PDB file of C-alpha atoms and ligand atoms in Angstrom:
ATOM      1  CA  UNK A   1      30.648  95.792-159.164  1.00  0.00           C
ATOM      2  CA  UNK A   2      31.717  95.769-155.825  1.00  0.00           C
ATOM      3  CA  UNK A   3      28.408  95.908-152.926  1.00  0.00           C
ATOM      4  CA  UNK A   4      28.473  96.771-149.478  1.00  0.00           C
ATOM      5  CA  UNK A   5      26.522  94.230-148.211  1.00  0.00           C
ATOM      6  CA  UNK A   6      27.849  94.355-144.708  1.00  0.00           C
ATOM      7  CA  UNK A   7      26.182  98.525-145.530  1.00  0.00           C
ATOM      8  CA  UNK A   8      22.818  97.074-146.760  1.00  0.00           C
ATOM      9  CA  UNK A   9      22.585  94.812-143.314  1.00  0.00           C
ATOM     10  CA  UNK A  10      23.571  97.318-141.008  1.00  0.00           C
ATOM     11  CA  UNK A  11      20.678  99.161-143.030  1.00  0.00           C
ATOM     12  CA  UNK A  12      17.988  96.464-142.347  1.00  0.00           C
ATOM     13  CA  UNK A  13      18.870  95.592-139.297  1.00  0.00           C
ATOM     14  CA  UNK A  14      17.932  99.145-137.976  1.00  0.00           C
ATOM     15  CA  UNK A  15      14.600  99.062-140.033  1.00  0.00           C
ATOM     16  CA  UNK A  16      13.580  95.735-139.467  1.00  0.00           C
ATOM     17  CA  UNK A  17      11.943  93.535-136.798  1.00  0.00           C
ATOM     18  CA  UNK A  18      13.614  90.565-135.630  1.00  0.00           C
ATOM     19  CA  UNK A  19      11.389  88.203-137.549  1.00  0.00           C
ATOM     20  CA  UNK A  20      11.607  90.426-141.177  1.00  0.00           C
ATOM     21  CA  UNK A  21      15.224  90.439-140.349  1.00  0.00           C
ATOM     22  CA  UNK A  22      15.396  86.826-140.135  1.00  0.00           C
ATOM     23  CA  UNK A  23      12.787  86.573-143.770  1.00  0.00           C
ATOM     24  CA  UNK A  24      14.950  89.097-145.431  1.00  0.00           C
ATOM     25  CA  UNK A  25      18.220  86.851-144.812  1.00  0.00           C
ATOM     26  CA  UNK A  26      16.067  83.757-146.098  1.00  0.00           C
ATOM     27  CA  UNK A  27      15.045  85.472-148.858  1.00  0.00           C
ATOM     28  CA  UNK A  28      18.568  85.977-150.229  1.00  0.00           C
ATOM     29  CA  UNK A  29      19.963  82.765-149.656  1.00  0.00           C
ATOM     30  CA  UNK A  30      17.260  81.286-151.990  1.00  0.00           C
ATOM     31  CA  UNK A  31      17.748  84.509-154.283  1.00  0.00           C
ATOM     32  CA  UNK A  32      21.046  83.378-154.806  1.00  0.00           C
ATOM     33  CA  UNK A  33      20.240  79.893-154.531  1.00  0.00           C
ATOM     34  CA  UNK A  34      17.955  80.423-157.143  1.00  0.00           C
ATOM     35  CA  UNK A  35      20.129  82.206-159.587  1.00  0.00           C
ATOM     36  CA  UNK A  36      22.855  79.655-159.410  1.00  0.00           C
ATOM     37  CA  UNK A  37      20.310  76.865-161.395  1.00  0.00           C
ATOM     38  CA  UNK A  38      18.578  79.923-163.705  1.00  0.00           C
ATOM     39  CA  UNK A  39      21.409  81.925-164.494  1.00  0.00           C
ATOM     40  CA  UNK A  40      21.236  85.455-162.836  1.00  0.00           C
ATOM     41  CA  UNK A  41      24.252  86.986-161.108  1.00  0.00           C
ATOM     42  CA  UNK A  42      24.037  85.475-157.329  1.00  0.00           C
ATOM     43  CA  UNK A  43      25.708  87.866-155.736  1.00  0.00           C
ATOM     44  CA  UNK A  44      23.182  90.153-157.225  1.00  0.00           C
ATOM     45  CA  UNK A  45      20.303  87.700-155.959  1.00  0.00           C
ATOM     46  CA  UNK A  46      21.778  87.964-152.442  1.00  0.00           C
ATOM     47  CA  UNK A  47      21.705  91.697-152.729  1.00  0.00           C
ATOM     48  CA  UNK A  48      17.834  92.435-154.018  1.00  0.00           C
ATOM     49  CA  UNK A  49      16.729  89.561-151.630  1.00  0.00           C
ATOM     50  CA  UNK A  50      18.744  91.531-148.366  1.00  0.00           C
ATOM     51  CA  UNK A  51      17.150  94.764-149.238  1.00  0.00           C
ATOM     52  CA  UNK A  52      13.394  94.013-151.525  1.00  0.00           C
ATOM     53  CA  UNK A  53      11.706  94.303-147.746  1.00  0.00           C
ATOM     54  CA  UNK A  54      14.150  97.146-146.421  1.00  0.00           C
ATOM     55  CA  UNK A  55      10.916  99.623-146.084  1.00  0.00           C
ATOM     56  CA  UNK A  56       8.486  96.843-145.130  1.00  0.00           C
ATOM     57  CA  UNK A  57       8.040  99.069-142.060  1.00  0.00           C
ATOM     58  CA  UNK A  58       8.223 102.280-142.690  1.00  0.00           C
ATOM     59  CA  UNK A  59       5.350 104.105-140.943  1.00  0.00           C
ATOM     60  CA  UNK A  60       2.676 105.041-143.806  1.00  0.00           C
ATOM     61  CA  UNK A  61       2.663 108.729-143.500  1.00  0.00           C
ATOM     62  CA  UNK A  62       6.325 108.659-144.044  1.00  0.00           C
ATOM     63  CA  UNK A  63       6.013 106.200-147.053  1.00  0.00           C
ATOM     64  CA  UNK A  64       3.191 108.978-148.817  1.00  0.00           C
ATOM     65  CA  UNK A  65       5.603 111.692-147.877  1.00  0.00           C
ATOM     66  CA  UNK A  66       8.615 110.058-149.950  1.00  0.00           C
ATOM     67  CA  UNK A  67       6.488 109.420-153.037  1.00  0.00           C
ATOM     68  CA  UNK A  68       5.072 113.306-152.789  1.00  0.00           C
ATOM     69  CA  UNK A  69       8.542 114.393-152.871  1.00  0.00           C
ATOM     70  CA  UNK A  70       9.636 112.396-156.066  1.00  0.00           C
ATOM     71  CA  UNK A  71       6.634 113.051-157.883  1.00  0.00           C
ATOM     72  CA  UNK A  72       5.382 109.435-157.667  1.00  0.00           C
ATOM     73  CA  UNK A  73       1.691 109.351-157.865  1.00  0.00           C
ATOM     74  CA  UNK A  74      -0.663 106.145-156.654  1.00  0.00           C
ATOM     75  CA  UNK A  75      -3.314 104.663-159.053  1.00  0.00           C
ATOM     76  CA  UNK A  76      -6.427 104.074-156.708  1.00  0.00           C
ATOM     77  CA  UNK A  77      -5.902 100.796-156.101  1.00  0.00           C
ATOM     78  CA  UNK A  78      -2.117 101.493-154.784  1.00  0.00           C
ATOM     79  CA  UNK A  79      -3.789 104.043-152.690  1.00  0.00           C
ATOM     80  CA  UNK A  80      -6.163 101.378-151.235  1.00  0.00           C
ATOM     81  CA  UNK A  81      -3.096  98.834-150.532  1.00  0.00           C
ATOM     82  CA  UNK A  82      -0.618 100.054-148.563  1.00  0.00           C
ATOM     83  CA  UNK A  83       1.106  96.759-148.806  1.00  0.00           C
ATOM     84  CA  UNK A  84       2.205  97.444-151.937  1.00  0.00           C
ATOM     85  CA  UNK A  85       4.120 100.535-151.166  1.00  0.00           C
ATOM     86  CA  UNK A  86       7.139  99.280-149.607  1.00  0.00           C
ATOM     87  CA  UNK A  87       8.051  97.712-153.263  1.00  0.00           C
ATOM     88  CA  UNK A  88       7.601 100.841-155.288  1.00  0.00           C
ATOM     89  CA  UNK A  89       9.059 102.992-152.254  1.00  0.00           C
ATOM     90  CA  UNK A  90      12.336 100.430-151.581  1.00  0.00           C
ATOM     91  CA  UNK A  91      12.975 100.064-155.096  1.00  0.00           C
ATOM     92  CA  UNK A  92      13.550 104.196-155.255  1.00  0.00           C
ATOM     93  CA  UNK A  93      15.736 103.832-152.240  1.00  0.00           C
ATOM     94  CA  UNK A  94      17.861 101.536-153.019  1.00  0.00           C
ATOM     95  CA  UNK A  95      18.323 103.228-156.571  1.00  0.00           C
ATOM     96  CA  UNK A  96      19.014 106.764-154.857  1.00  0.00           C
ATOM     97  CA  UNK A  97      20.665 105.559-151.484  1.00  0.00           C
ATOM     98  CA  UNK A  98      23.067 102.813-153.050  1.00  0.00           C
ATOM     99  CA  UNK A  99      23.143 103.248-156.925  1.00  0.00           C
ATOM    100  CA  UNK A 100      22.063  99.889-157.239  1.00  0.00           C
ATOM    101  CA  UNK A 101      21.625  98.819-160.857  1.00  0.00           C
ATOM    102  CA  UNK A 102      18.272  98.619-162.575  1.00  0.00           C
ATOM    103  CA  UNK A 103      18.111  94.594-162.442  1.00  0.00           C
ATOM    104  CA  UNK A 104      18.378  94.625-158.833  1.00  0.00           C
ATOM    105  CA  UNK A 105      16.074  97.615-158.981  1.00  0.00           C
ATOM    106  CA  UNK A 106      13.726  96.406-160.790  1.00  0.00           C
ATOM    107  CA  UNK A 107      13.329  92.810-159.583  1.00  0.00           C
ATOM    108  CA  UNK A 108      12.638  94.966-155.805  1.00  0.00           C
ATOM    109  CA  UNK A 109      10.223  96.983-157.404  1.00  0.00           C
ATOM    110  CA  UNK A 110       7.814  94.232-158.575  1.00  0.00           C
ATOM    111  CA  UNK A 111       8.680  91.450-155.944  1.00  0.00           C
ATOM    112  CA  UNK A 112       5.022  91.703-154.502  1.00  0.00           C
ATOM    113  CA  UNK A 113       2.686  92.140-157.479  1.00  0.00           C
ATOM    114  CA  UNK A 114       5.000  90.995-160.266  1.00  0.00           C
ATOM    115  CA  UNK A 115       4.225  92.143-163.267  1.00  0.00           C
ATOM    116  CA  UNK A 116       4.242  91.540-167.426  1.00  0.00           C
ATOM    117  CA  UNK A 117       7.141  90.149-169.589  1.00  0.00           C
ATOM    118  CA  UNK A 118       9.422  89.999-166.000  1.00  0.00           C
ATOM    119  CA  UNK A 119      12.573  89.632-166.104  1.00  0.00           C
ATOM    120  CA  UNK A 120      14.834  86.645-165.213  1.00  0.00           C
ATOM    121  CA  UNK A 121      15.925  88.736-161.663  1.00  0.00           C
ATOM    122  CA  UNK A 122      12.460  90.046-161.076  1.00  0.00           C
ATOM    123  CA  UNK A 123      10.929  86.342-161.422  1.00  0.00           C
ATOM    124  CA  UNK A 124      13.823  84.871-158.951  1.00  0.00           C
ATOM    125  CA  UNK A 125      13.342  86.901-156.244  1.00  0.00           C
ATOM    126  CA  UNK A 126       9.479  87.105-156.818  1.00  0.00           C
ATOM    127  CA  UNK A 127       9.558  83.081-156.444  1.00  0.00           C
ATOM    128  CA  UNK A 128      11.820  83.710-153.554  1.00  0.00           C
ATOM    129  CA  UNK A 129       9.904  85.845-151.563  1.00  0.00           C
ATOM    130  CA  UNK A 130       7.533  82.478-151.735  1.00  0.00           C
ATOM    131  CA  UNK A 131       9.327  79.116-150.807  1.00  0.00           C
ATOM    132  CA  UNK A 132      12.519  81.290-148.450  1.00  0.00           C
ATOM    133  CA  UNK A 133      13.096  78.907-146.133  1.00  0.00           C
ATOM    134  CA  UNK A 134      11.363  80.796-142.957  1.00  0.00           C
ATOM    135  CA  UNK A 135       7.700  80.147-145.113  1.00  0.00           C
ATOM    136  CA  UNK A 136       5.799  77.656-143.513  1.00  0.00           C
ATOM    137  CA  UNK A 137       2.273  77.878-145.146  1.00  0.00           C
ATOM    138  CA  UNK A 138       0.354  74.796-146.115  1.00  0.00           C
ATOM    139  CA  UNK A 139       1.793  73.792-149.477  1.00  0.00           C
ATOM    140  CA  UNK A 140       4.878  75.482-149.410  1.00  0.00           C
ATOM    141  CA  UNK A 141       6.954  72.037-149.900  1.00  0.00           C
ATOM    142  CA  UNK A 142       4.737  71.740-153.200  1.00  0.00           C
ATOM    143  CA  UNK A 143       5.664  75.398-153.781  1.00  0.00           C
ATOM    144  CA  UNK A 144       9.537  74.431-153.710  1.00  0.00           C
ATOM    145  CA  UNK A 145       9.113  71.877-156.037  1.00  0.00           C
ATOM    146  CA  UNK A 146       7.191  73.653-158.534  1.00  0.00           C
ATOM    147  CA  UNK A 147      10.337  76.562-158.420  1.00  0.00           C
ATOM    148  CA  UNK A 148      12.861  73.382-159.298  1.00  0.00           C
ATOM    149  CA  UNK A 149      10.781  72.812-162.032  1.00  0.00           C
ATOM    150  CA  UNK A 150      10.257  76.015-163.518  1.00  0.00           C
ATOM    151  CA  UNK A 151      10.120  80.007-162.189  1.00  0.00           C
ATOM    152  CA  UNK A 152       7.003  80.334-164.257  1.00  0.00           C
ATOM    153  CA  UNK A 153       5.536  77.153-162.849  1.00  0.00           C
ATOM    154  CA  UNK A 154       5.873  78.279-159.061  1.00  0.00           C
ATOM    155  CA  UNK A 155       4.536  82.146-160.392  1.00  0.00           C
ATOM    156  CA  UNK A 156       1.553  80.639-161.450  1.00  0.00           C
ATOM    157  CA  UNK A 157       0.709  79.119-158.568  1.00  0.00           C
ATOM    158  CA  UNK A 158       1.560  81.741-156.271  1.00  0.00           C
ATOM    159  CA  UNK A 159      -0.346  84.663-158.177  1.00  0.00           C
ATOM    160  CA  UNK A 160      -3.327  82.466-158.036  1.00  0.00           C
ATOM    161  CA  UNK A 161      -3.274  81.812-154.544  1.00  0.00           C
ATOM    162  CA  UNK A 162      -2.634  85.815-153.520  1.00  0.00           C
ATOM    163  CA  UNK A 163      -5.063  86.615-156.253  1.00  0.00           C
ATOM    164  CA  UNK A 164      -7.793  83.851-154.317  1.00  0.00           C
ATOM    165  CA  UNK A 165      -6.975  85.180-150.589  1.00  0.00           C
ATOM    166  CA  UNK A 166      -7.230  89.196-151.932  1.00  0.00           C
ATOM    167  CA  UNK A 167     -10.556  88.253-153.533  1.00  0.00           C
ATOM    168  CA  UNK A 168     -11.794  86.408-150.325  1.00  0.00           C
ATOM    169  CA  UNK A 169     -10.741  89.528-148.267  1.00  0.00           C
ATOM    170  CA  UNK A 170     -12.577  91.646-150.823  1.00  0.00           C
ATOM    171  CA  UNK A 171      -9.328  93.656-151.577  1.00  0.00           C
ATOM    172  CA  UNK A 172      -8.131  95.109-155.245  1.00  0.00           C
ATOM    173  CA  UNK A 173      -6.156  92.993-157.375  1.00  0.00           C
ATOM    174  CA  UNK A 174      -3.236  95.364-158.332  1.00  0.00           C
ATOM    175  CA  UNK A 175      -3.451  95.666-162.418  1.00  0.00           C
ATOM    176  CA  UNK A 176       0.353  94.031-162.904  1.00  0.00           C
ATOM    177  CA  UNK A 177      -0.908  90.809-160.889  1.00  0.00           C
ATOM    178  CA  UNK A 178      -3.309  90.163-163.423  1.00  0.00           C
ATOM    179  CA  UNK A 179      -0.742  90.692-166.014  1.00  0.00           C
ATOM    180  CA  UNK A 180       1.691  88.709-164.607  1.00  0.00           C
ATOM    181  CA  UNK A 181      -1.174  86.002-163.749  1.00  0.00           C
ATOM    182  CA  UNK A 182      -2.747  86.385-167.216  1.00  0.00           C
ATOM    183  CA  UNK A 183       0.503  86.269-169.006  1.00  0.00           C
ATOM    184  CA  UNK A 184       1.849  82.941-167.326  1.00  0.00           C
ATOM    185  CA  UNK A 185      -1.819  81.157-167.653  1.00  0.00           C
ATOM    186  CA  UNK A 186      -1.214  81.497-171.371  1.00  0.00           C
ATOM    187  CA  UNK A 187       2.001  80.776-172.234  1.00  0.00           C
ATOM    188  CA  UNK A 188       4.009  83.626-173.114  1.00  0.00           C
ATOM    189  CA  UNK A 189       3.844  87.476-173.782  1.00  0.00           C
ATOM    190  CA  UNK A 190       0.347  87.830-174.942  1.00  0.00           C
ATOM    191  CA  UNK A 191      -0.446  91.539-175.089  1.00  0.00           C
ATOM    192  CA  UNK A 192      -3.643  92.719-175.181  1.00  0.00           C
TER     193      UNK A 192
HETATM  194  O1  LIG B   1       6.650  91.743-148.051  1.00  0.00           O
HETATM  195  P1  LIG B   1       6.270  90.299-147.859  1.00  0.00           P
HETATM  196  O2  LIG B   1       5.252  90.111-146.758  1.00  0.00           O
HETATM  197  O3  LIG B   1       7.447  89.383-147.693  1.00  0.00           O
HETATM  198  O4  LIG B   1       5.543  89.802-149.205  1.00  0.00           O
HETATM  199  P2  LIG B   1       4.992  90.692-150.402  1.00  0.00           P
HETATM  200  O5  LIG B   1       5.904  91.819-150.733  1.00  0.00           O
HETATM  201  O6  LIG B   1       4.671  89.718-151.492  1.00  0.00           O
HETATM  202  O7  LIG B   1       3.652  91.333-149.825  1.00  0.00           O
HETATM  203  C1  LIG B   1       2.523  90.538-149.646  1.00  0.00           C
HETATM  204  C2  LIG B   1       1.341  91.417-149.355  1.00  0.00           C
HETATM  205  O8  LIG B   1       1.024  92.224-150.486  1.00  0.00           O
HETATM  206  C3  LIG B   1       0.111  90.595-149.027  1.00  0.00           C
HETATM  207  O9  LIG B   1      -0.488  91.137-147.850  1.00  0.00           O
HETATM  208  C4  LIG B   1      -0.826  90.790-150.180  1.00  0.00           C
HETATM  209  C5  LIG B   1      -0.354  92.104-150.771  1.00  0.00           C
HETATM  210  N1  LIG B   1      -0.560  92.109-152.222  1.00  0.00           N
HETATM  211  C6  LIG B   1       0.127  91.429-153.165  1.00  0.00           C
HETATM  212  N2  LIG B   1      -0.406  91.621-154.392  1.00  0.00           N
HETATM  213  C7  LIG B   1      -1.463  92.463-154.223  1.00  0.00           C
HETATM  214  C8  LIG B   1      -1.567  92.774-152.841  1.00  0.00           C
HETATM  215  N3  LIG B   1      -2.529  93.583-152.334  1.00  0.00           N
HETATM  216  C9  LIG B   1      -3.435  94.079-153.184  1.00  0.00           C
HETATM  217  N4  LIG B   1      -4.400  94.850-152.697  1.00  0.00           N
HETATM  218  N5  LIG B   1      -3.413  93.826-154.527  1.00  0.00           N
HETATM  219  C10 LIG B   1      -2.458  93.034-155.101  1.00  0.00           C
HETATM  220  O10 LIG B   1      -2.470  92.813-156.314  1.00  0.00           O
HETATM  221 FE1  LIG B   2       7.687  92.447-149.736  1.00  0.00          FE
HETATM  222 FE1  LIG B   3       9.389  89.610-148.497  1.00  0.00          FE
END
């Protein structure tokens, strides 16, 4: 499939700050960095990590307005997190807007809470979205060393650590973080 990246830029650069710009373009590179050592299609990678922050910034009233209109109703807690909505709301867009296939869709959709039994595209640009090379966090070199390793390795880290700051801010942990979290802490797909 051909993509029209040079499209999907034009399309973040008029959505985007400078600095989300600038993450976005990290992102991919180690999206596609990424795939080439696990196996998914890089130019894919480069793709979902260009556009999984395209509505990062769209103003909230507008982002509640595009999930009335497709029917998409919020649990509670996605009601109580905004922060969450630009991966359910991007991951429509880029589906409608560019007919992007459900890999790429899907890996957009659940780059901030992850989710159970991911898939190999949703886990790279999950573990992207970490250790990109704009992140500068305490740790993060620890963080890229864990994703050489192994995807699952890095996950596991980084769910605990956004699962510890949401609990110190006294904010809802979003059901799929657990499950993703939950999931990797045991070793495998362990419904129930
Ligand atoms: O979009 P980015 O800033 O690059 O990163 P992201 O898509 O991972 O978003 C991170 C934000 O999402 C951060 O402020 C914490 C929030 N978040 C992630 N998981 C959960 C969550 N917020 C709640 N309330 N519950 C979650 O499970
Ligand atoms: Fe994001
Ligand atoms: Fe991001």
């Amino acid at each position: 499939m051909d993509y029209n990246i040079e499209v999907y830029k034009e399309d973040i650069t008029r959505r985007l700050s400078p600095f989300r710009l600038h993450h976005s373009f990290c992102v991919a590179d180690c999206a596609r960095a990424l795939s080439e050592v696990y196996g998914w299609d890089p130019e894919k990678a480069y793709v979902a990590g260009i556009l999984h922050d395209v509505l990062k910034e769209q103003p909230e009233e507008e982002a509640l307005a595009f999930f009335a209109a497709r029917g998409i109703a919020l649990t509670p807690v996605e009601k109580a997190a905004p922060k969450l909505w630009h991966a359910m709301a991007g991951a429509a867009y880029i589906e409608e807007v560019y007919g992007l296939p459900a890999d790429i869709v899907t890996a957009v959709r659940w780059h901030t809470t992850g989710r159970a039994h991911m898939s190999l595209a949703e886990k790279i640009l999950f573990t992207a979205d970490f250790i990109s090379a704009d992140r500068d966090y305490p740790g993060v070199d620890d963080m890229r060393a864990r994703a050489r390793q192994s995807l699952e390795l890095a996950m596991e880290e980084g769910l605990r650590f956004t699962i510890f700051e949401l609990s110190e801010r006294r904010r809802a942990i979003h059901p799929d973080t657990l499950a993703a979290y939950n999931e990797i802490l045991l070793g495998g797909n362990n419904d129930a």
